Coordinates of C-alpha atoms in Angstrom, one line a residue:
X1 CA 159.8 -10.2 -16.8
X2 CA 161.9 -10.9 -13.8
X3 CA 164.6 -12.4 -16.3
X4 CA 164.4 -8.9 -18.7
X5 CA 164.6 -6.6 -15.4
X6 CA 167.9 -8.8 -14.1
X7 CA 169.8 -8.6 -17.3
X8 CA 169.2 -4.5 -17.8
X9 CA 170.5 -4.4 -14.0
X10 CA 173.8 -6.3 -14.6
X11 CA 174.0 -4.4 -18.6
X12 CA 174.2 -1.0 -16.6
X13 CA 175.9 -2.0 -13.9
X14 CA 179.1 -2.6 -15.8
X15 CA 179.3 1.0 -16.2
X16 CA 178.9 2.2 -12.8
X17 CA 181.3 2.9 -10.0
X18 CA 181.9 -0.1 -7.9
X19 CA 179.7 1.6 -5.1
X20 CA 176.7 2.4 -7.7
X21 CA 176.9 -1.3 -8.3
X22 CA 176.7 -2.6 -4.9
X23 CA 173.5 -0.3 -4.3
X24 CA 172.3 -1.4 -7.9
X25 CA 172.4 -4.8 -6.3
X26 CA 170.5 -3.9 -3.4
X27 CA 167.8 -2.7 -4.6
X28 CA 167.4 -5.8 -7.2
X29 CA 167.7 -8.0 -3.9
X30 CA 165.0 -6.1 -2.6
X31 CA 162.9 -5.8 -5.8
X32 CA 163.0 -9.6 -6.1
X33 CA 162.2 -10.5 -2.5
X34 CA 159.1 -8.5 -2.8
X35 CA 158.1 -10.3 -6.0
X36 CA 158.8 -13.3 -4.0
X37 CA 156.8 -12.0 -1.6
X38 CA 154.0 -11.2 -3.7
X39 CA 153.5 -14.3 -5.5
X40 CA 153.6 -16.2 -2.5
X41 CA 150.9 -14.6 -1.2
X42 CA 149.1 -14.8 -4.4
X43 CA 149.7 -18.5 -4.5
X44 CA 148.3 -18.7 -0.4
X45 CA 145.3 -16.3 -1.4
X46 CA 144.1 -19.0 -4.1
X47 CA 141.0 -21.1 -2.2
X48 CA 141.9 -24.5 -1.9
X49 CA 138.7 -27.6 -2.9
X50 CA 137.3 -29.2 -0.2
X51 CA 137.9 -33.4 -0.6
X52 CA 135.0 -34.6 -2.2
X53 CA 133.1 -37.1 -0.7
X54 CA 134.5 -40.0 -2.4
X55 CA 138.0 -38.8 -0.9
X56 CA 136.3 -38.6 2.9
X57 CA 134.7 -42.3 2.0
X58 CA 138.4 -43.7 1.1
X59 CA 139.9 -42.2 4.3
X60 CA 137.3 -43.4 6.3
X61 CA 137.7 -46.8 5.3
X62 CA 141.5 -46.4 5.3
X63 CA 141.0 -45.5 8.7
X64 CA 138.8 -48.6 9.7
X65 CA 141.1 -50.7 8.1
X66 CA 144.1 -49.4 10.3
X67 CA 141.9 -50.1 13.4
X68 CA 140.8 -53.5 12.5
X69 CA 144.8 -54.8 11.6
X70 CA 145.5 -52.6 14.7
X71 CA 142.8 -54.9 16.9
X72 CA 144.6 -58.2 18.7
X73 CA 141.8 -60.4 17.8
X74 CA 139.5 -59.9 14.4
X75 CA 136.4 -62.1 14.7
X76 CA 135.2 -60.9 11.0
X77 CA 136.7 -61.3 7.7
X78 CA 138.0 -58.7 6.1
X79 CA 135.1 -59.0 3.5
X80 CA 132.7 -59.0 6.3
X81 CA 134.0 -56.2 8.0
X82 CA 134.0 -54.5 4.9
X83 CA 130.4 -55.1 3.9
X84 CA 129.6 -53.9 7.2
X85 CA 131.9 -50.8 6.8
X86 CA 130.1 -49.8 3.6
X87 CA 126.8 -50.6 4.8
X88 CA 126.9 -48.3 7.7
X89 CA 127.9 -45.3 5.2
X90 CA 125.3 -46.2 3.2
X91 CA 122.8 -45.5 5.8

């Protein structure tokens, strides 16, 4: 559409005045910034899905993993502390 509007713009303006052209091309550049416009605020009107659970899980555990290799001393394995990780969601 945007395409079909452009190319009957530039078809008529080859036969207008050089100052019939420059406003032609003003009002295209407006035309198209509020299509822009528009679909930008159709694409930020469009809900976005919450994480699903399984995504919270994985960050949580992505962030106990960053604090236990972030700790000086780990007195667990990481297979411990991940049993104990997943056991305290579970609960």
């Amino acid at each position: 559409m945007v395409q079909t509007v452009l190319q009957e713009a530039f078809y008529k303006a080859e036969s207008l005045p050089m100052s019939k052209q420059e406003e032609l091309i003003d009002f295209v550049e407006f035309l198209l910034s509020k299509y822009v416009e528009e679909s930008l605020e159709e694409i930020h009107s469009i809900p976005h899905p919450e994480p699903s659970e399984k995504q919270e899980l994985e960050a949580y555990l992505d962030e106990q993993i960053d604090e236990m290799d972030a700790a000086p001393e780990r007195s667990m394995t990481w297979e411990e502390m991940k049993h104990k990780i997943v056991s305290k969601n579970e609960e």
